[in-house]
Short mmCIF file of C-alpha atoms in Angstrom, two decimals:
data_model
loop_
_atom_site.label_atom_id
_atom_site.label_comp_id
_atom_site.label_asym_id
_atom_site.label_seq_id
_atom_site.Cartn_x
_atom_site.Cartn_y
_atom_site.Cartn_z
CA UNK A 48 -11.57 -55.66 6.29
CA UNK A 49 -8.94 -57.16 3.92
CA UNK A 50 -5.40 -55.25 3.14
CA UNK A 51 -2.54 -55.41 1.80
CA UNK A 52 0.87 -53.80 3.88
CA UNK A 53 3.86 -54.10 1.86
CA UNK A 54 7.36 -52.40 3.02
CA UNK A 55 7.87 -48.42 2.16
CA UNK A 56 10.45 -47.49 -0.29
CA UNK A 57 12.23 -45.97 -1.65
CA UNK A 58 14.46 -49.81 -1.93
CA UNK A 59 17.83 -48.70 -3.23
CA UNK A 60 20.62 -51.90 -3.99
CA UNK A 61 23.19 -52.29 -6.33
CA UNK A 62 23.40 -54.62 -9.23
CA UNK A 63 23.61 -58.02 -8.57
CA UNK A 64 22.23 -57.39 -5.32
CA UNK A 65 19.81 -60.16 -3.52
CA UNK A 66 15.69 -58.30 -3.48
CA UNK A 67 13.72 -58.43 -0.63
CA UNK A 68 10.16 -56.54 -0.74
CA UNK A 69 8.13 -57.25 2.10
CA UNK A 70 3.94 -58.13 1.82
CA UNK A 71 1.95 -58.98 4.29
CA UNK A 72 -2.12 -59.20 3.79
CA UNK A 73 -5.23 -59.49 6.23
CA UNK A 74 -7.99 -61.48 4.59
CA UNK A 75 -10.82 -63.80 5.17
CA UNK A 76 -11.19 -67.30 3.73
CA UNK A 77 -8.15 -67.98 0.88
CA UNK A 78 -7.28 -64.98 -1.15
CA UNK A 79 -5.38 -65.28 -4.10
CA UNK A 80 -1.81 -63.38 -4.31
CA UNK A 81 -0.22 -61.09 -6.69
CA UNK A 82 2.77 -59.13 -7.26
CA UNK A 83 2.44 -56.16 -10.23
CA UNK A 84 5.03 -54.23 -11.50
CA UNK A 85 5.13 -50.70 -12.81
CA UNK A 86 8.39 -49.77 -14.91
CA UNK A 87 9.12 -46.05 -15.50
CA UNK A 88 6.43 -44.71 -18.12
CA UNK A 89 4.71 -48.02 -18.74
CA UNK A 90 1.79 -49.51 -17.00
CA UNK A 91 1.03 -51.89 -14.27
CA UNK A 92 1.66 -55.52 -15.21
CA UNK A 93 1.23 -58.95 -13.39
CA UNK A 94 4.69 -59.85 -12.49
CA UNK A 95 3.74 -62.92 -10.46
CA UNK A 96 1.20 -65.04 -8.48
CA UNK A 97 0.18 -67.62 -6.49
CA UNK A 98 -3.71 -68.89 -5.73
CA UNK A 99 -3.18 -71.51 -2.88
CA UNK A 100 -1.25 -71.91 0.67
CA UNK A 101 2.66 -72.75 -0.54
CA UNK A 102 2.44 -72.02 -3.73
CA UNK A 103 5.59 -70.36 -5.47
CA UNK A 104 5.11 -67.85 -7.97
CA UNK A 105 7.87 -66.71 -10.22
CA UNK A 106 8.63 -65.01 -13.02
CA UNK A 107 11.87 -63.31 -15.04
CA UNK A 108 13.62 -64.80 -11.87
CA UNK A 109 11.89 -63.47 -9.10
CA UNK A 110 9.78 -65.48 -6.82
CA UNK A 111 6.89 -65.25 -3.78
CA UNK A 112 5.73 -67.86 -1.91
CA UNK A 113 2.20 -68.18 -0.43
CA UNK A 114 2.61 -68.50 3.22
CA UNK A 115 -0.42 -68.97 4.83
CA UNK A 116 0.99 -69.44 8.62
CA UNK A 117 2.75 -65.57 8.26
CA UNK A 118 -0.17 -64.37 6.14
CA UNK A 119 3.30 -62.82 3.61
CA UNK A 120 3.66 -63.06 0.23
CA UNK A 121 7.65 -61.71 0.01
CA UNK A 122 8.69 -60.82 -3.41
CA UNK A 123 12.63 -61.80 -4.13
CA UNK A 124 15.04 -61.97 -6.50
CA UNK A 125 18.77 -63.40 -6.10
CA UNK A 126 20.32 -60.62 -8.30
CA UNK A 127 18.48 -57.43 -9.13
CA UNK A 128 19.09 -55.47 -12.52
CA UNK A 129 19.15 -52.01 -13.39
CA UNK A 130 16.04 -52.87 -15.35
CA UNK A 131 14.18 -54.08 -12.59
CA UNK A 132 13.99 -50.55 -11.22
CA UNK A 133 10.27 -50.11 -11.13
CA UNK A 134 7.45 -49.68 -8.37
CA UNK A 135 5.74 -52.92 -7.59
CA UNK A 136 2.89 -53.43 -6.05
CA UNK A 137 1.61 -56.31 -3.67
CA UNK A 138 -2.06 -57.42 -4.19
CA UNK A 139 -4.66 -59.80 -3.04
CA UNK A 140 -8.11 -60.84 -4.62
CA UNK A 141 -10.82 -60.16 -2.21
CA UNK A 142 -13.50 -63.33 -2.24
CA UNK A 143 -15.74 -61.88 0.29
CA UNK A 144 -16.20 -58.81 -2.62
CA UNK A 145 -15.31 -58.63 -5.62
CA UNK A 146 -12.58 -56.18 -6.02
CA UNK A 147 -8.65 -56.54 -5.78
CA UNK A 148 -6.52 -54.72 -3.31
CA UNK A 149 -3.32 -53.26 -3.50
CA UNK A 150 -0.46 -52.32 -1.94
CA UNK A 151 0.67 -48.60 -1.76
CA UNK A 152 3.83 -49.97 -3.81
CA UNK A 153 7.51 -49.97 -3.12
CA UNK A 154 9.93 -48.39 -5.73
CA UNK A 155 13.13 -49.89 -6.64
CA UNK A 156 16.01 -48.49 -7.73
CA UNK A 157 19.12 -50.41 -8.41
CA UNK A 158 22.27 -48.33 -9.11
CA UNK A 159 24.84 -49.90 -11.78
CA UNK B 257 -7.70 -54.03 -29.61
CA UNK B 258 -4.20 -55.51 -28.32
CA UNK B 259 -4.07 -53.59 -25.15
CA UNK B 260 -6.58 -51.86 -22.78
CA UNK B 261 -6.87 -48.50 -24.40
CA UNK B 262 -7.69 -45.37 -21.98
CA UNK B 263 -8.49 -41.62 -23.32
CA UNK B 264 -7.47 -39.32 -22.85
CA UNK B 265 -4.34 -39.52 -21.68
CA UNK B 266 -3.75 -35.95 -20.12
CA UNK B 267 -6.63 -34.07 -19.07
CA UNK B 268 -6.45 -30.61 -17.68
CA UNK B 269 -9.69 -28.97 -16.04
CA UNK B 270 -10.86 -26.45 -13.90
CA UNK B 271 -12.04 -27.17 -10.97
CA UNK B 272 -16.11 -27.19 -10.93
CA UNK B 273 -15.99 -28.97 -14.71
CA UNK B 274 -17.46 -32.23 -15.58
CA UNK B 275 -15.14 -34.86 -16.47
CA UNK B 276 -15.41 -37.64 -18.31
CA UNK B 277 -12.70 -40.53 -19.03
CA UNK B 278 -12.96 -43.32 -21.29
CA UNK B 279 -11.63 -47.21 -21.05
CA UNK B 280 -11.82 -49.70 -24.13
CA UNK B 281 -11.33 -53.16 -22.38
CA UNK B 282 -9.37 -55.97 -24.17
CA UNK B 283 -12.16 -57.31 -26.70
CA UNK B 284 -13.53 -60.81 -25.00
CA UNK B 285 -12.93 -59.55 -21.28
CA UNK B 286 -15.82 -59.85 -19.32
CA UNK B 287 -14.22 -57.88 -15.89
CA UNK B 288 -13.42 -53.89 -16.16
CA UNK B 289 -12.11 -52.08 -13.19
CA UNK B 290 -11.43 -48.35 -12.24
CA UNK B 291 -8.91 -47.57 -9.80
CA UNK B 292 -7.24 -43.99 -8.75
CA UNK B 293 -3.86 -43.74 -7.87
CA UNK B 294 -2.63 -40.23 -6.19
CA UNK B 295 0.83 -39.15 -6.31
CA UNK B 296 2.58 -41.49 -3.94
CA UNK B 297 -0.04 -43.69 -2.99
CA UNK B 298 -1.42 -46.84 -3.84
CA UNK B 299 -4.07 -48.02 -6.10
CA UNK B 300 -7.51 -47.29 -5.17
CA UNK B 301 -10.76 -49.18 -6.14
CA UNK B 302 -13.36 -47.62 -7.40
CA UNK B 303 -15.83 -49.54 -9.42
CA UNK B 304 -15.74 -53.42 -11.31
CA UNK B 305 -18.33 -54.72 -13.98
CA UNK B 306 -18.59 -58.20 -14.60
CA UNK B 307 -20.78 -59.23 -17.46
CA UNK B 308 -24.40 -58.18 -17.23
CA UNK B 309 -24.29 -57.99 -13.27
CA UNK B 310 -24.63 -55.05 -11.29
CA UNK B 311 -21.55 -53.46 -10.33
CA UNK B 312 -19.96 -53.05 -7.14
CA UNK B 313 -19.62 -49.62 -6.64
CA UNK B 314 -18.31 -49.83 -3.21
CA UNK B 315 -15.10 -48.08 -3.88
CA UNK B 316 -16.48 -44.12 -5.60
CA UNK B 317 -15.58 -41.50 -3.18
CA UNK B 318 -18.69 -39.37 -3.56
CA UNK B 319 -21.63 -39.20 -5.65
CA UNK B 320 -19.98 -36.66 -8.23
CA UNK B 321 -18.29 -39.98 -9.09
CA UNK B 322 -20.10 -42.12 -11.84
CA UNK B 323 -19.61 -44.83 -13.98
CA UNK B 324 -21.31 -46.85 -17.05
CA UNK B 325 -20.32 -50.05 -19.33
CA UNK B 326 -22.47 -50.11 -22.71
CA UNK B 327 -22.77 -53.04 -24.65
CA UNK B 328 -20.69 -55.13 -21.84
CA UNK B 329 -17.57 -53.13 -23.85
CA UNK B 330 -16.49 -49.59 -23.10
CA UNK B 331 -16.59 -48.01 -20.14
CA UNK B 332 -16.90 -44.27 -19.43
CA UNK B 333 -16.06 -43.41 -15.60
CA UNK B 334 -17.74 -39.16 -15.09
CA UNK B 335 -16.56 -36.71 -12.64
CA UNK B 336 -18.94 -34.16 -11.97
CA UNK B 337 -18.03 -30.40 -10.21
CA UNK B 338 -14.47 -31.78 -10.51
CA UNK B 339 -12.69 -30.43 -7.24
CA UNK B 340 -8.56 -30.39 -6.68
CA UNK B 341 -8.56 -33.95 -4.64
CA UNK B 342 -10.17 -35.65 -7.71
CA UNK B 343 -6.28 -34.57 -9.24
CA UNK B 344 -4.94 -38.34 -9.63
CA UNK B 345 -3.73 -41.19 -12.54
CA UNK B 346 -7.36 -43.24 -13.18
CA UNK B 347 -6.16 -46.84 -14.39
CA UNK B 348 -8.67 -48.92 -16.14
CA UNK B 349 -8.03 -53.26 -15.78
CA UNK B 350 -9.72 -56.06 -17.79
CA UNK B 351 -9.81 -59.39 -16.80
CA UNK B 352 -11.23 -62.43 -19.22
CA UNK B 353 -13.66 -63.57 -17.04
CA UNK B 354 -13.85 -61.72 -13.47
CA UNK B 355 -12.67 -64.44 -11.39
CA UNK B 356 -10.48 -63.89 -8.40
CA UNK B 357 -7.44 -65.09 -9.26
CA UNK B 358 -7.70 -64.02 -12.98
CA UNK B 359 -4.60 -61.63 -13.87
CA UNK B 360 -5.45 -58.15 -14.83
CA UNK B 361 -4.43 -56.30 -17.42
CA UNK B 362 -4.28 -52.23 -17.15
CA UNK B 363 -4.52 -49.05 -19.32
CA UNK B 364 -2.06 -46.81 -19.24
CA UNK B 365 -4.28 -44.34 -17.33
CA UNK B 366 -5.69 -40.71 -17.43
CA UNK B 367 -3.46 -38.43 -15.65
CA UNK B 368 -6.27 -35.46 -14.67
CA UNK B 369 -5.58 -32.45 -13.38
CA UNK B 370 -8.06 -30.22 -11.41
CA UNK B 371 -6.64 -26.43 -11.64
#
C-alpha cells in the first residue's frame, strides 16, 4: 500500500544551520505532497506542498521539491531558527482512497 | 467558528468506560477526518466524511471504535469499553471540499487517558 518514511529524529542543529529532513513515499498513480508542522503546544499546520512531478513548495523559507524519479519530497531550509523547533510531519494524499498519510514525524530542535 | 474546535481537551477515564469526543469542523468544510496519534508515533487514520457520502472507515482499530457527522457539521468519534491502548491525542482535520490535494486544517486534539 502507500506510505510515507521520513528520517527519525530527534534533528538537533544550531542556529543558522542549513535543514535537511528526509521523505520518501510509496504510492500509486500521482499523489499529492505535504509537509505539516507541529510547534510546541500548538497544532498541526500545513507548512508546505506540492501536487505535481517538480514542483517546489515553500513557505517561511523552507522548500520541498516533488521528485518523482526518487519518489522524495526533502524538506530544507538554508538557515534554521530557534523557532523552527517543532515536529514536522511528511504526508501524501492517497488517490486510490481517500485518506492522507503521514509520516511518524521528525522533531527539531535548534540550539541558540 | 475560526478554527476547528475539539472537546474536550483532556479526558481522563477508566478503563471499560464509554468515551465520547467531539469535533466542530471549520463552518463551509465539506471533509472531516479523525486521526490518533500515540506518544511518539505518527498520525493514524481513522475515519473521513465527505459531504453526504459514506465514509471510509478503513482506518478504526476495532469495532468499540465509532463515529457519526450530523447535519454534514459536527462530528462525534465514541469509544466504547475504553481499554489502556485506546490512551492517545485524537486530532480532528477539515478540509473545504475533500479533494486530495486540499490542505487540512486540525483541532487541537483530545488528549485521553485510559487509567
Amino acid at each position: 500500500g502507500n506510505s510515507v518514511t521520513q528520517m527519525e529524529g530527534p534533528v538537533t542543529l544550531s542556529e543558522e544551520a542549513f535543514l535537511t529532513i528526509n521523505c520518501t513515499y510509496t504510492a500509486t498513480g500521482y499523489p499529492s505532497l505535504f509537509w505539516y508542522v507541529q510547534y510546541p503546544g500548538e497544532g498541526l499546520q500545513l507548512l508546505l506542498k506540492a501536487t505535481k512531478a517538480d514542483d517546489k513548495g515553500s513557505n517561511k523559507g523552507f522548500e520541498a521539491t516533488y521528485r518523482k524519479e526518487t519518489t522524495s519530497f526533502h524538506l530544507e531550509k538554508g538557515s534554521v531558527q530557534v523557532s523552527d523547533s517543532a515536529v514536522y510531519f511528511c504526508a501524501l494524499s492517497d488517490r486510490s482512497a481517500s485518506k492522507i498519510i503521514f509520516g511518524s514525524g521528525t522533531r527539531l530542535s535548534i540550539r541558540p | 467558528g475560526a478554527g476547528v474546535s475539539q472537546s474536550p481537551s483532556n479526558k481522563v477515564t477508566e478503563k471499560g468506560k464509554d468515551v465520547e469526543l467531539r469535533c466542530d469542523p471549520i463552518s463551509g468544510h465539506t471533509a472531516l477526518y479523525w486521526y490518533r496519534q500515540s506518544l511518539g508515533q505518527g498520525l493514524e487514520f481513522l475515519i473521513y466524511f465527505q459531504g453526504n457520502s459514506a465514509p471510509d472507515k478503513s482506518g478504526l482499530p476495532s469495532d468499540r471504535f465509532s463515529a457519526e457527522r450530523t447535519g454534514g457539521s459536527v462530528s462525534t468519534l465514541t469509544i466504547q469499553r475504553t481499554q489502556q491502548e485506546d490512551s492517545a491525542v485524537y486530532l480532528c482535520a477539515s478540509s473545504l471540499g475533500g479533494g486530495l490535494s486540499d490542505s487540512l486544517f486540525f483541532g487541537s486534539g483530545t488528549q485521553l487517558s485510559v487509567l
